[in-house]
PDB file of C-alpha atoms in Angstrom:
ATOM      1  CA  MET A 131     -74.432 -76.140  18.825  1.00 79.00           C
ATOM      2  CA  GLU A 132     -71.728 -73.904  20.275  1.00 90.00           C
ATOM      3  CA  GLN A 133     -69.467 -71.891  17.995  1.00 95.00           C
ATOM      4  CA  LEU A 134     -66.070 -73.593  17.790  1.00 97.00           C
ATOM      5  CA  ASP A 135     -62.606 -72.189  17.181  1.00 97.00           C
ATOM      6  CA  LEU A 136     -61.842 -73.311  13.626  1.00 98.00           C
ATOM      7  CA  TYR A 137     -58.109 -72.820  13.957  1.00 98.00           C
ATOM      8  CA  ARG A 138     -58.024 -74.874  17.146  1.00 98.00           C
ATOM      9  CA  LEU A 139     -60.006 -77.669  15.479  1.00 97.00           C
ATOM     10  CA  LEU A 140     -57.411 -77.810  12.721  1.00 98.00           C
ATOM     11  CA  ARG A 141     -54.393 -77.573  15.006  1.00 98.00           C
ATOM     12  CA  GLU A 142     -55.704 -80.528  17.021  1.00 97.00           C
ATOM     13  CA  ASN A 143     -56.406 -82.719  13.966  1.00 97.00           C
ATOM     14  CA  ALA A 144     -53.408 -83.814  11.901  1.00 96.00           C
ATOM     15  CA  TYR A 145     -55.586 -85.120   9.082  1.00 98.00           C
ATOM     16  CA  PRO A 146     -59.097 -83.722   8.489  1.00 98.00           C
ATOM     17  CA  GLY A 147     -58.473 -84.462   4.784  1.00 98.00           C
ATOM     18  CA  ARG A 148     -60.241 -81.987   2.521  1.00 98.00           C
ATOM     19  CA  GLY A 149     -62.388 -79.271   4.065  1.00 98.00           C
ATOM     20  CA  ILE A 150     -65.019 -76.695   3.114  1.00 98.00           C
ATOM     21  CA  VAL A 151     -66.033 -73.654   5.146  1.00 98.00           C
ATOM     22  CA  LEU A 152     -68.998 -71.512   4.088  1.00 98.00           C
ATOM     23  CA  GLY A 153     -70.191 -68.495   6.010  1.00 98.00           C
ATOM     24  CA  LEU A 154     -70.817 -64.779   6.336  1.00 98.00           C
ATOM     25  CA  ALA A 155     -68.132 -62.287   7.317  1.00 98.00           C
ATOM     26  CA  PRO A 156     -68.619 -59.894  10.250  1.00 97.00           C
ATOM     27  CA  GLY A 157     -70.814 -56.990   9.189  1.00 95.00           C
ATOM     28  CA  GLY A 158     -72.927 -59.250   6.995  1.00 97.00           C
ATOM     29  CA  THR A 159     -71.865 -57.750   3.646  1.00 97.00           C
ATOM     30  CA  LYS A 160     -69.596 -60.516   2.342  1.00 98.00           C
ATOM     31  CA  ALA A 161     -69.976 -64.258   1.940  1.00 98.00           C
ATOM     32  CA  ALA A 162     -66.943 -66.407   2.696  1.00 98.00           C
ATOM     33  CA  ILE A 163     -65.747 -69.640   1.089  1.00 98.00           C
ATOM     34  CA  ALA A 164     -62.690 -71.653   2.060  1.00 98.00           C
ATOM     35  CA  TYR A 165     -61.476 -74.959   0.637  1.00 98.00           C
ATOM     36  CA  PHE A 166     -58.309 -76.851   1.493  1.00 98.00           C
ATOM     37  CA  ILE A 167     -56.713 -80.115   0.476  1.00 98.00           C
ATOM     38  CA  MET A 168     -54.272 -82.326   2.355  1.00 97.00           C
ATOM     39  CA  GLY A 169     -52.343 -85.434   1.373  1.00 95.00           C
ATOM     40  CA  ARG A 170     -50.448 -88.352   2.871  1.00 94.00           C
ATOM     41  CA  SER A 171     -49.153 -89.971  -0.323  1.00 92.00           C
ATOM     42  CA  ALA A 172     -46.680 -88.461  -2.792  1.00 92.00           C
ATOM     43  CA  ASN A 173     -49.390 -88.480  -5.469  1.00 92.00           C
ATOM     44  CA  SER A 174     -51.858 -86.550  -3.295  1.00 93.00           C
ATOM     45  CA  ARG A 175     -49.222 -84.040  -2.249  1.00 95.00           C
ATOM     46  CA  ASN A 176     -48.107 -83.382  -5.825  1.00 95.00           C
ATOM     47  CA  ARG A 177     -50.781 -80.735  -6.420  1.00 96.00           C
ATOM     48  CA  VAL A 178     -51.388 -77.009  -6.649  1.00 97.00           C
ATOM     49  CA  PHE A 179     -54.478 -74.850  -7.039  1.00 97.00           C
ATOM     50  CA  ASP A 180     -54.561 -72.951 -10.326  1.00 97.00           C
ATOM     51  CA  PRO A 181     -56.999 -70.069 -11.020  1.00 97.00           C
ATOM     52  CA  VAL A 182     -59.240 -70.570 -14.062  1.00 97.00           C
ATOM     53  CA  PRO A 183     -61.086 -67.311 -14.877  1.00 97.00           C
ATOM     54  CA  GLU A 184     -63.254 -68.886 -17.579  1.00 97.00           C
ATOM     55  CA  ILE A 185     -65.007 -71.124 -15.025  1.00 98.00           C
ATOM     56  CA  GLY A 186     -64.979 -68.507 -12.287  1.00 98.00           C
ATOM     57  CA  GLY A 187     -62.933 -70.728 -10.021  1.00 98.00           C
ATOM     58  CA  ILE A 188     -59.934 -73.008  -9.722  1.00 98.00           C
ATOM     59  CA  ARG A 189     -58.630 -76.385 -10.784  1.00 97.00           C
ATOM     60  CA  THR A 190     -56.144 -78.776  -9.219  1.00 97.00           C
ATOM     61  CA  MET A 191     -52.975 -79.383 -11.221  1.00 96.00           C
ATOM     62  CA  ALA A 192     -49.970 -81.622 -10.729  1.00 94.00           C
ATOM     63  CA  ALA A 193     -47.117 -79.559  -9.320  1.00 93.00           C
ATOM     64  CA  ASP A 194     -44.773 -81.856 -11.221  1.00 93.00           C
ATOM     65  CA  PRO A 195     -46.558 -83.616 -14.122  1.00 91.00           C
ATOM     66  CA  ALA A 196     -43.718 -86.139 -14.414  1.00 91.00           C
ATOM     67  CA  ARG A 197     -44.524 -87.440 -10.927  1.00 91.00           C
ATOM     68  CA  LEU A 198     -48.300 -87.721 -11.410  1.00 91.00           C
ATOM     69  CA  GLU A 199     -49.369 -91.330 -10.853  1.00 90.00           C
ATOM     70  CA  ASP A 200     -53.181 -91.568 -10.833  1.00 88.00           C
ATOM     71  CA  PRO A 201     -55.175 -88.415 -11.675  1.00 90.00           C
ATOM     72  CA  SER A 202     -58.634 -89.955 -11.225  1.00 89.00           C
ATOM     73  CA  LEU A 203     -59.492 -88.607  -7.756  1.00 89.00           C
ATOM     74  CA  ILE A 204     -57.035 -85.735  -7.373  1.00 92.00           C
ATOM     75  CA  ILE A 205     -57.396 -83.660 -10.583  1.00 95.00           C
ATOM     76  CA  TYR A 206     -60.697 -81.754 -10.770  1.00 97.00           C
ATOM     77  CA  ASN A 207     -62.333 -78.315 -10.576  1.00 98.00           C
ATOM     78  CA  PRO A 208     -62.922 -77.586  -6.872  1.00 98.00           C
ATOM     79  CA  VAL A 209     -64.644 -74.229  -7.452  1.00 98.00           C
ATOM     80  CA  ARG A 210     -66.923 -72.995 -10.258  1.00 98.00           C
ATOM     81  CA  ALA A 211     -69.293 -70.044 -10.563  1.00 98.00           C
ATOM     82  CA  LEU A 212     -72.655 -70.008 -12.304  1.00 98.00           C
ATOM     83  CA  GLY A 213     -74.185 -66.539 -12.310  1.00 97.00           C
ATOM     84  CA  ASN A 214     -74.685 -65.624  -8.657  1.00 97.00           C
ATOM     85  CA  ALA A 215     -74.001 -69.184  -7.492  1.00 98.00           C
ATOM     86  CA  HIS A 216     -70.610 -70.422  -6.308  1.00 98.00           C
ATOM     87  CA  ILE A 217     -70.036 -74.184  -6.187  1.00 98.00           C
ATOM     88  CA  VAL A 218     -67.245 -75.797  -4.159  1.00 98.00           C
ATOM     89  CA  THR A 219     -66.584 -79.520  -3.767  1.00 98.00           C
ATOM     90  CA  ASN A 220     -63.807 -81.999  -3.123  1.00 98.00           C
ATOM     91  CA  GLY A 221     -64.099 -83.785  -6.478  1.00 97.00           C
ATOM     92  CA  ASP A 222     -65.495 -83.886  -9.976  1.00 97.00           C
ATOM     93  CA  GLN A 223     -69.009 -83.540  -8.568  1.00 98.00           C
ATOM     94  CA  THR A 224     -68.374 -79.798  -8.945  1.00 98.00           C
ATOM     95  CA  ASP A 225     -69.019 -80.297 -12.639  1.00 98.00           C
ATOM     96  CA  THR A 226     -72.060 -82.487 -11.935  1.00 98.00           C
ATOM     97  CA  VAL A 227     -73.647 -79.735  -9.833  1.00 98.00           C
ATOM     98  CA  TYR A 228     -72.742 -77.103 -12.433  1.00 98.00           C
ATOM     99  CA  GLU A 229     -74.307 -79.129 -15.272  1.00 98.00           C
ATOM    100  CA  PHE A 230     -77.514 -79.847 -13.351  1.00 98.00           C
ATOM    101  CA  MET A 231     -77.945 -76.234 -12.270  1.00 98.00           C
ATOM    102  CA  SER A 232     -77.184 -74.986 -15.794  1.00 98.00           C
ATOM    103  CA  GLY A 233     -80.101 -77.090 -16.998  1.00 97.00           C
ATOM    104  CA  GLY A 234     -82.526 -75.910 -14.328  1.00 97.00           C
ATOM    105  CA  GLY A 235     -81.813 -78.680 -11.836  1.00 98.00           C
ATOM    106  CA  THR A 236     -80.809 -78.351  -8.202  1.00 98.00           C
ATOM    107  CA  PHE A 237     -77.791 -78.920  -6.006  1.00 98.00           C
ATOM    108  CA  GLU A 238     -79.567 -81.815  -4.314  1.00 98.00           C
ATOM    109  CA  GLU A 239     -80.702 -83.460  -7.556  1.00 98.00           C
ATOM    110  CA  ALA A 240     -77.147 -83.389  -8.860  1.00 98.00           C
ATOM    111  CA  LEU A 241     -75.665 -85.000  -5.780  1.00 98.00           C
ATOM    112  CA  ARG A 242     -78.288 -87.712  -5.665  1.00 98.00           C
ATOM    113  CA  THR A 243     -76.654 -89.055  -8.831  1.00 98.00           C
ATOM    114  CA  ARG A 244     -73.288 -89.389  -7.059  1.00 98.00           C
ATOM    115  CA  THR A 245     -71.834 -91.421  -4.236  1.00 98.00           C
ATOM    116  CA  PHE A 246     -68.664 -91.483  -2.123  1.00 98.00           C
ATOM    117  CA  GLU A 247     -65.274 -91.965  -3.768  1.00 97.00           C
ATOM    118  CA  PRO A 248     -64.351 -95.511  -4.933  1.00 96.00           C
ATOM    119  CA  ASP A 249     -61.192 -95.709  -2.830  1.00 96.00           C
ATOM    120  CA  GLY A 250     -61.939 -98.553  -0.436  1.00 96.00           C
ATOM    121  CA  PRO A 251     -61.342 -99.238   2.380  1.00 96.00           C
ATOM    122  CA  ASN A 252     -61.438 -95.474   3.097  1.00 97.00           C
ATOM    123  CA  TRP A 253     -64.511 -94.728   0.932  1.00 97.00           C
ATOM    124  CA  THR A 254     -63.693 -91.026   1.130  1.00 98.00           C
ATOM    125  CA  PRO A 255     -66.855 -88.899   1.468  1.00 98.00           C
ATOM    126  CA  ARG A 256     -67.779 -86.414  -1.231  1.00 98.00           C
ATOM    127  CA  ILE A 257     -68.329 -83.027   0.399  1.00 98.00           C
ATOM    128  CA  SER A 258     -69.987 -80.175  -1.480  1.00 98.00           C
ATOM    129  CA  GLY A 259     -71.104 -76.612  -0.871  1.00 98.00           C
ATOM    130  CA  LEU A 260     -73.160 -73.957  -2.630  1.00 98.00           C
ATOM    131  CA  VAL A 261     -73.357 -70.212  -1.960  1.00 98.00           C
ATOM    132  CA  GLU A 262     -76.156 -68.290  -3.702  1.00 98.00           C
ATOM    133  CA  LEU A 263     -76.550 -64.507  -3.783  1.00 98.00           C
ATOM    134  CA  GLU A 264     -79.898 -62.754  -4.217  1.00 95.00           C
ATOM    135  CA  ASP A 265     -81.036 -59.176  -3.539  1.00 95.00           C
ATOM    136  CA  GLY A 266     -77.979 -58.259  -1.491  1.00 95.00           C
ATOM    137  CA  ALA A 267     -78.207 -61.353   0.709  1.00 96.00           C
ATOM    138  CA  CYS A 268     -76.915 -64.909   0.543  1.00 97.00           C
ATOM    139  CA  ARG A 269     -77.785 -68.423   1.540  1.00 98.00           C
ATOM    140  CA  TYR A 270     -75.658 -71.538   1.516  1.00 98.00           C
ATOM    141  CA  LYS A 271     -75.882 -75.306   1.561  1.00 98.00           C
ATOM    142  CA  LEU A 272     -73.558 -78.154   2.447  1.00 98.00           C
ATOM    143  CA  SER A 273     -73.703 -81.859   1.667  1.00 98.00           C
ATOM    144  CA  ILE A 274     -71.792 -85.015   2.476  1.00 98.00           C
ATOM    145  CA  LEU A 275     -72.134 -88.346   0.664  1.00 98.00           C
ATOM    146  CA  LYS A 276     -70.558 -91.074   2.782  1.00 98.00           C
ATOM    147  CA  SER A 277     -70.490 -94.820   3.256  1.00 97.00           C
ATOM    148  CA  ALA A 278     -72.688 -96.468   5.858  1.00 96.00           C
ATOM    149  CA  ASP A 279     -70.114 -96.745   8.646  1.00 92.00           C
ATOM    150  CA  GLY A 280     -67.425 -98.019   6.286  1.00 93.00           C
ATOM    151  CA  ASN A 281     -69.748-100.269   4.265  1.00 95.00           C
ATOM    152  CA  GLY A 282     -68.731 -99.709   0.632  1.00 95.00           C
ATOM    153  CA  GLY A 283     -72.028-101.188  -0.568  1.00 96.00           C
ATOM    154  CA  SER A 284     -74.234 -98.532   1.055  1.00 97.00           C
ATOM    155  CA  CYS A 285     -74.298 -94.738   0.579  1.00 98.00           C
ATOM    156  CA  ARG A 286     -75.827 -92.175   2.924  1.00 98.00           C
ATOM    157  CA  ARG A 287     -76.562 -88.657   1.653  1.00 98.00           C
ATOM    158  CA  TYR A 288     -76.885 -85.681   3.994  1.00 98.00           C
ATOM    159  CA  PHE A 289     -77.916 -82.120   3.075  1.00 98.00           C
ATOM    160  CA  TYR A 290     -77.755 -79.008   5.272  1.00 98.00           C
ATOM    161  CA  GLU A 291     -79.369 -75.643   4.443  1.00 98.00           C
ATOM    162  CA  TYR A 292     -78.537 -72.244   5.912  1.00 98.00           C
ATOM    163  CA  PRO A 293     -81.044 -69.784   4.412  1.00 98.00           C
ATOM    164  CA  GLN A 294     -80.347 -66.955   6.892  1.00 97.00           C
ATOM    165  CA  PRO A 295     -76.602 -66.968   7.653  1.00 98.00           C
ATOM    166  CA  VAL A 296     -75.400 -65.192  10.777  1.00 97.00           C
ATOM    167  CA  ALA A 297     -72.736 -62.509  10.356  1.00 98.00           C
ATOM    168  CA  GLY A 298     -69.357 -63.588  11.646  1.00 98.00           C
ATOM    169  CA  GLU A 299     -69.949 -67.313  11.542  1.00 98.00           C
ATOM    170  CA  GLY A 300     -69.943 -70.235   9.158  1.00 98.00           C
ATOM    171  CA  HIS A 301     -70.042 -74.012   8.962  1.00 98.00           C
ATOM    172  CA  PHE A 302     -67.142 -76.404   8.460  1.00 98.00           C
ATOM    173  CA  LEU A 303     -67.385 -79.822   6.791  1.00 98.00           C
ATOM    174  CA  HIS A 304     -64.416 -82.116   6.195  1.00 98.00           C
ATOM    175  CA  THR A 305     -63.885 -85.582   4.814  1.00 98.00           C
ATOM    176  CA  TYR A 306     -62.206 -87.332   7.739  1.00 98.00           C
ATOM    177  CA  ARG A 307     -62.764 -87.329  11.469  1.00 96.00           C
ATOM    178  CA  CYS A 308     -59.026 -87.822  12.056  1.00 96.00           C
ATOM    179  CA  ASP A 309     -56.077 -89.834  10.767  1.00 95.00           C
ATOM    180  CA  GLY A 310     -56.229 -93.623  10.774  1.00 95.00           C
ATOM    181  CA  SER A 311     -56.133 -96.804   8.709  1.00 94.00           C
ATOM    182  CA  PRO A 312     -58.682 -96.944   7.233  1.00 95.00           C
ATOM    183  CA  ILE A 313     -59.331 -93.248   7.691  1.00 96.00           C
ATOM    184  CA  PRO A 314     -62.580 -92.652   9.613  1.00 96.00           C
ATOM    185  CA  SER A 315     -65.156 -90.494   7.823  1.00 97.00           C
ATOM    186  CA  PHE A 316     -66.520 -87.241   9.243  1.00 98.00           C
ATOM    187  CA  GLU A 317     -69.507 -87.702  11.557  1.00 96.00           C
ATOM    188  CA  GLY A 318     -72.316 -85.403  12.669  1.00 96.00           C
ATOM    189  CA  GLU A 319     -73.487 -82.000  11.487  1.00 97.00           C
ATOM    190  CA  PRO A 320     -71.169 -79.401   9.935  1.00 98.00           C
ATOM    191  CA  GLU A 321     -69.299 -77.654  12.725  1.00 98.00           C
ATOM    192  CA  ARG A 322     -70.309 -74.087  13.601  1.00 98.00           C
ATOM    193  CA  VAL A 323     -67.234 -71.856  13.476  1.00 98.00           C
ATOM    194  CA  GLY A 324     -66.246 -68.201  13.445  1.00 98.00           C
ATOM    195  CA  VAL A 325     -65.398 -66.354  10.222  1.00 98.00           C
ATOM    196  CA  PRO A 326     -62.947 -63.401  10.172  1.00 98.00           C
ATOM    197  CA  ALA A 327     -63.399 -60.084   8.381  1.00 97.00           C
ATOM    198  CA  GLY A 328     -61.231 -60.548   5.285  1.00 97.00           C
ATOM    199  CA  PRO A 329     -59.829 -63.210   2.945  1.00 98.00           C
ATOM    200  CA  GLU A 330     -56.157 -62.581   3.693  1.00 98.00           C
ATOM    201  CA  GLU A 331     -56.730 -62.940   7.417  1.00 98.00           C
ATOM    202  CA  PHE A 332     -58.796 -66.093   6.888  1.00 98.00           C
ATOM    203  CA  ALA A 333     -56.266 -67.680   4.529  1.00 98.00           C
ATOM    204  CA  THR A 334     -53.317 -66.873   6.791  1.00 97.00           C
ATOM    205  CA  GLY A 335     -55.071 -68.255   9.856  1.00 98.00           C
ATOM    206  CA  LEU A 336     -56.195 -71.443   8.138  1.00 98.00           C
ATOM    207  CA  TRP A 337     -52.819 -72.132   6.563  1.00 98.00           C
ATOM    208  CA  ALA A 338     -51.007 -71.671   9.870  1.00 97.00           C
ATOM    209  CA  ALA A 339     -53.435 -74.043  11.621  1.00 98.00           C
ATOM    210  CA  LEU A 340     -53.214 -76.900   9.100  1.00 98.00           C
ATOM    211  CA  ASP A 341     -50.735 -79.692   9.782  1.00 97.00           C
ATOM    212  CA  PRO A 342     -47.427 -78.645   8.175  1.00 96.00           C
ATOM    213  CA  ASP A 343     -46.627 -82.120   6.838  1.00 95.00           C
ATOM    214  CA  ASN A 344     -50.022 -82.902   5.343  1.00 97.00           C
ATOM    215  CA  LYS A 345     -51.322 -79.557   4.052  1.00 97.00           C
ATOM    216  CA  VAL A 346     -51.136 -79.066   0.280  1.00 97.00           C
ATOM    217  CA  SER A 347     -53.245 -76.147  -0.996  1.00 98.00           C
ATOM    218  CA  LEU A 348     -55.778 -73.599   0.232  1.00 98.00           C
ATOM    219  CA  PHE A 349     -58.344 -71.378  -1.504  1.00 98.00           C
ATOM    220  CA  VAL A 350     -60.336 -68.553   0.104  1.00 98.00           C
ATOM    221  CA  ARG A 351     -62.964 -66.410  -1.629  1.00 98.00           C
ATOM    222  CA  TYR A 352     -64.939 -63.469  -0.208  1.00 98.00           C
ATOM    223  CA  ILE A 353     -67.956 -62.269  -2.214  1.00 98.00           C
ATOM    224  CA  GLU A 354     -69.455 -58.775  -1.917  1.00 98.00           C
ATOM    225  CA  LEU A 355     -73.193 -59.447  -1.570  1.00 98.00           C
ATOM    226  CA  ALA A 356     -74.284 -56.133  -3.086  1.00 96.00           C
ATOM    227  CA  THR A 357     -72.189 -56.422  -6.264  1.00 97.00           C
ATOM    228  CA  GLY A 358     -71.097 -60.047  -6.578  1.00 97.00           C
ATOM    229  CA  GLU A 359     -67.460 -58.969  -6.776  1.00 98.00           C
ATOM    230  CA  THR A 360     -64.992 -61.566  -5.509  1.00 98.00           C
ATOM    231  CA  GLU A 361     -61.596 -61.486  -3.828  1.00 98.00           C
ATOM    232  CA  ASP A 362     -59.577 -64.702  -3.909  1.00 98.00           C
ATOM    233  CA  VAL A 363     -56.493 -65.930  -2.070  1.00 98.00           C
ATOM    234  CA  ILE A 364     -54.594 -69.083  -3.076  1.00 98.00           C
ATOM    235  CA  ILE A 365     -51.768 -70.658  -1.079  1.00 97.00           C
ATOM    236  CA  ASN A 366     -49.847 -73.655  -2.463  1.00 97.00           C
ATOM    237  CA  LYS A 367     -47.251 -75.531  -0.440  1.00 96.00           C
ATOM    238  CA  TYR A 368     -45.409 -76.754  -3.509  1.00 92.00           C
ATOM    239  CA  ASP A 369     -44.164 -74.777  -6.490  1.00 83.00           C
ATOM    240  CA  ALA A 370     -45.467 -75.780  -9.895  1.00 69.00           C
ATOM    241  CA  VAL A 371     -42.803 -77.044 -12.299  1.00 62.00           C
ATOM    242  CA  TRP A 372     -44.928 -76.081 -15.285  1.00 49.00           C
ATOM    243  CA  GLU A 373     -45.056 -72.465 -14.004  1.00 49.00           C
ATOM    244  CA  GLU A 374     -41.283 -72.324 -13.562  1.00 43.00           C
ATOM    245  CA  GLU A 375     -40.706 -73.478 -17.130  1.00 41.00           C
ATOM    246  CA  GLU A 376     -42.921 -70.808 -18.732  1.00 37.00           C
TER     247      GLU A 376
END
């Protein structure tokens, strides 16, 4: 698979939905994580990413709680840390993976208990990623749980492992192939893409490439493999009313 231009992929796709990028920065000393959310409805767009130090990650929050309609599929913890493991997903399966791994289970075992989102006729896929650090190196995994070609009665689970990441590249997985009605699910393997040197550069490039009408929030984390230290960048399109009132 050829390495693709991530920013071009995003510029040419008005609605990839939610997306995860995992990879290794140039030089091979830092792991990279990116997660973004998009929205077409007012309820989906009414969100911000909020850092939560006690879980080592972030949560989604309503930008304006008074306008929140249905929190069931839009309020969750997208990113959590467990020791040297960093979990990122597009739903509450983040907590499922965290709980399984806390008890000695695996990423795969956790996701085999879950299925795609119950939002027919779209049946939005659940996408998940895991970055694990060990002895100054890292490995990562990606997964997608999706309907069988739009059949809400059948789930297909796919898992992808990258035990020896290549410096300067990563893999991109997103929920939707493009916009539509119903919205077509992502197809094929995670896309091989380039990864820049630092989190600010990555966040700025991703944010600029995402569709200006549909983008909502973006999170980027770089992890120093030798120490486990993290550097995070969060960009929210909408201001949070609850922050303004504090």
